[in-house]
Amino acid sequence: SQELEQSPQSLIVQEGKNLTINCTSSKTLYGLYWYKQKYGEGLIFLMMLQKGGEEKSHEKITAKLDEKKQQSSLHITASQPSHAGIYLCGAVFSGGYNKLIFGAGTRLAVHP
Amino acid sequence: DAGVIQSPRHEVTEMGQEVTLRCKPISGHNSLFWYRQTMMRGLELLIYFNNNVPIDDSGMPEDRFSAKMPNASFSTLKIQPSEPRDSAVYFCASYQQVGALGTEAFFGQGTRLTVV
C-alpha cells in the first residue's frame, strides 16, 4: 500500500545482532498491527498498537508507535535464525468499518 | 476452532477458465477480508465484508473478480475468466470488530493460484 511505507525492503543480519524495521504512514493511524510471515505460509500476528507512545514486547521483539501515531518501529534484540521471514505492518485508518491494509513488507534473513 | 480455512491450497488452471476460491472464517467473527499477495505488489486488500455485507470492493482489480459472502461461515472469491497475471497467493482473513477497533485479524494459509 502506498499509504504505508516499510523500510528497509530487505535486511540481512548476523545471528545475535539487533535490528529495526520501520513503518511510516501518510495519515494518522487508528491502529497498527505487526505480523510475521514465513515463506509460503500465512501471516502470524505479533502485536497491535493503538495509543501514541505505546510500546509492546513479545519475547525478543519490541514494537512502538510514535506519539503522533504516524510511525511505528519493530526492534529485534539478539536476532536468531528463527526470526527470519517477512515482517508486515498493517494499519487501520478510521474508527468506522475497519479497513485493514498492509505495507509491502520487510524480508529478514538471519545468518548463523 | 480450527482457524480460518481456505480451499483449495493450490490451484493450477488454464487461461480463460473460471476459478473459485473458498474461505471459512472463524465462528463469531463479523468481518472478513480477501487479499492478494505478489512479489511485485505485496499484500493488496481486494474486498472486505462486515456482517456478510461488502463494505469496500475498491481493491478488486477488474470486473472479472467477484466475491460473495452468503452467510457468516462462508465466502467465495471468483475470477472469470482467469488470466496469467492473476497468478498470486490469495489470503482470506477473519476479524472481530469490537467497538472502534477490532482484535487481531486471523489469516488462512492461502490459496496459491497459477494461471497458465
Coordinates of N, CA and C in Angstrom, one line a residue, chain A residues 1 30-33 35 37 39-46 48-50 86 88 92 94-104 107, chain B residues 9 31 33 35 37 39 41-43 45 48 50-51 55-56 58 91 95 97-110 112:
Chain A
S1 N 0.8 -1.2 0.0 CA 0.0 0.0 0.0 C 0.9 1.2 0.0
Y30 N -5.1 4.7 13.2 CA -6.0 4.4 14.3 C -5.6 3.2 15.1
G31 N -5.0 2.3 14.4 CA -4.4 1.1 15.0 C -3.3 0.5 14.1
L32 N -2.3 0.0 14.7 CA -1.2 -0.5 13.9 C -0.9 -2.0 14.3
Y33 N -0.8 -2.8 13.3 CA -0.6 -4.3 13.6 C 0.8 -4.7 13.0
Y35 N 2.8 -8.2 11.8 CA 2.6 -9.6 11.5 C 4.0 -10.1 11.0
Q37 N 5.5 -13.4 8.5 CA 5.1 -14.4 7.6 C 6.3 -15.2 7.2
Y39 N 8.0 -17.9 4.7 CA 7.8 -18.1 3.3 C 6.9 -19.2 2.9
G40 N 5.9 -18.9 2.1 CA 4.9 -19.8 1.7 C 3.8 -20.1 2.7
E41 N 3.7 -19.3 3.7 CA 2.7 -19.6 4.7 C 1.9 -18.3 5.0
G42 N 0.9 -18.5 5.9 CA 0.0 -17.4 6.2 C 0.7 -16.4 7.2
L43 N 0.0 -15.4 7.6 CA 0.5 -14.3 8.5 C 0.2 -14.7 9.9
I44 N 1.2 -14.5 10.7 CA 1.1 -14.7 12.2 C 1.1 -13.4 12.9
F45 N 0.1 -13.2 13.7 CA 0.0 -11.9 14.5 C 1.1 -11.8 15.5
L46 N 1.8 -10.6 15.6 CA 2.8 -10.4 16.6 C 2.2 -9.5 17.7
M48 N -0.4 -5.6 18.4 CA -1.2 -4.4 18.0 C -0.9 -3.2 18.9
L49 N -0.8 -2.1 18.3 CA -0.6 -0.8 19.0 C -1.7 0.2 18.6
Q50 N -2.1 0.9 19.6 CA -3.2 1.9 19.3 C -2.9 3.3 19.9
I86 N 9.2 -12.6 6.6 CA 8.7 -11.3 6.1 C 7.9 -10.6 7.2
L88 N 5.4 -7.7 8.2 CA 4.5 -6.7 7.6 C 3.8 -5.9 8.7
V92 N -5.1 0.4 10.4 CA -6.5 0.8 10.3 C -6.5 2.3 10.4
S94 N -9.5 4.4 10.1 CA -10.7 5.0 10.5 C -11.3 4.2 11.7
G95 N -12.2 4.9 12.4 CA -12.8 4.2 13.5 C -14.1 3.6 13.2
G96 N -14.5 3.6 11.9 CA -15.8 3.0 11.5 C -15.5 1.6 11.1
Y97 N -16.0 1.2 10.0 CA -15.6 -0.1 9.5 C -14.1 -0.2 9.3
N98 N -13.5 -1.2 9.9 CA -12.0 -1.2 9.9 C -11.4 -1.8 8.7
K99 N -11.0 -1.0 7.8 CA -10.3 -1.4 6.6 C -8.8 -1.6 6.9
L100 N -8.4 -2.9 6.9 CA -7.0 -3.2 7.3 C -6.1 -3.4 6.1
I101 N -5.2 -2.5 5.9 CA -4.3 -2.6 4.8 C -2.9 -2.8 5.3
F102 N -2.0 -3.2 4.4 CA -0.6 -3.6 4.8 C 0.4 -2.9 4.0
G103 N 1.6 -2.8 4.6 CA 2.7 -2.3 3.9 C 3.3 -3.4 3.0
A104 N 4.4 -3.1 2.2 CA 4.9 -4.1 1.3 C 5.7 -5.2 2.0
R107 N 11.8 -8.2 4.2 CA 12.3 -9.5 4.2 C 13.6 -9.6 5.1
Chain B
R9 N -5.7 -25.3 -1.5 CA -4.4 -24.7 -1.1 C -3.6 -24.3 -2.4
S31 N -16.1 -9.8 10.6 CA -15.5 -9.1 9.4 C -14.6 -10.2 8.6
F33 N -11.8 -10.4 5.2 CA -11.0 -9.7 4.2 C -10.5 -10.7 3.2
Y35 N -7.4 -10.9 0.4 CA -6.1 -10.2 0.0 C -5.5 -11.0 -1.1
Q37 N -1.5 -11.5 -2.7 CA -0.1 -11.3 -2.4 C 0.8 -11.7 -3.6
M39 N 4.9 -10.8 -5.4 CA 6.2 -10.2 -5.1 C 6.2 -8.7 -5.5
R41 N 3.6 -6.5 -5.9 CA 2.6 -5.6 -5.3 C 2.4 -5.8 -3.8
G42 N 3.0 -6.8 -3.3 CA 2.9 -7.1 -1.9 C 1.5 -7.6 -1.6
L43 N 1.0 -7.3 -0.4 CA -0.3 -7.8 0.1 C -1.4 -6.7 -0.1
L45 N -5.3 -5.5 -0.4 CA -6.7 -5.7 0.0 C -7.6 -5.6 -1.2
Y48 N -13.6 -6.3 1.5 CA -13.9 -6.8 2.8 C -15.4 -6.6 3.1
N50 N -18.4 -6.8 6.3 CA -18.8 -6.7 7.7 C -20.2 -7.2 7.8
N51 N -20.4 -8.2 8.7 CA -21.7 -8.8 8.9 C -22.3 -9.3 7.5
I55 N -18.3 -4.1 2.2 CA -18.2 -2.7 2.6 C -17.4 -1.9 1.6
D56 N -16.3 -2.5 1.1 CA -15.4 -1.8 0.2 C -14.8 -2.8 -0.7
S58 N -13.1 -1.6 -3.5 CA -12.3 -0.8 -4.4 C -11.0 -1.4 -4.8
F91 N -5.2 -14.7 0.1 CA -5.5 -14.9 1.5 C -6.8 -14.4 1.9
Y95 N -11.9 -11.5 11.2 CA -11.6 -10.4 12.2 C -12.9 -10.1 13.0
Q97 N -14.6 -7.2 14.9 CA -14.6 -5.8 15.3 C -15.3 -5.6 16.6
V98 N -14.6 -5.1 17.6 CA -15.2 -4.8 18.9 C -15.0 -3.4 19.2
G99 N -16.1 -2.7 19.2 CA -16.1 -1.2 19.4 C -15.4 -0.6 18.2
A100 N -14.5 0.4 18.5 CA -13.9 1.2 17.4 C -12.8 0.4 16.7
L101 N -12.2 -0.5 17.4 CA -11.0 -1.2 16.8 C -11.2 -2.7 17.2
G102 N -10.9 -3.5 16.2 CA -11.1 -4.9 16.4 C -9.9 -5.6 17.1
T103 N -10.0 -6.9 17.1 CA -9.0 -7.8 17.6 C -8.0 -8.1 16.4
E104 N -7.1 -8.9 16.6 CA -6.1 -9.3 15.5 C -6.9 -9.9 14.4
A105 N -6.4 -9.8 13.2 CA -7.0 -10.5 12.0 C -6.3 -11.8 11.9
F106 N -7.1 -12.9 11.8 CA -6.6 -14.2 11.7 C -6.6 -14.6 10.2
F107 N -5.4 -15.0 9.7 CA -5.2 -15.4 8.3 C -5.3 -16.9 8.1
G108 N -5.9 -17.2 6.9 CA -5.8 -18.6 6.4 C -4.4 -18.9 5.9
Q109 N -4.2 -20.1 5.4 CA -2.9 -20.5 4.9 C -2.8 -20.0 3.4
G110 N -3.8 -19.5 2.8 CA -3.7 -19.0 1.5 C -4.0 -20.1 0.4
R112 N -2.6 -20.7 -3.4 CA -1.6 -20.4 -4.4 C -2.2 -20.7 -5.8

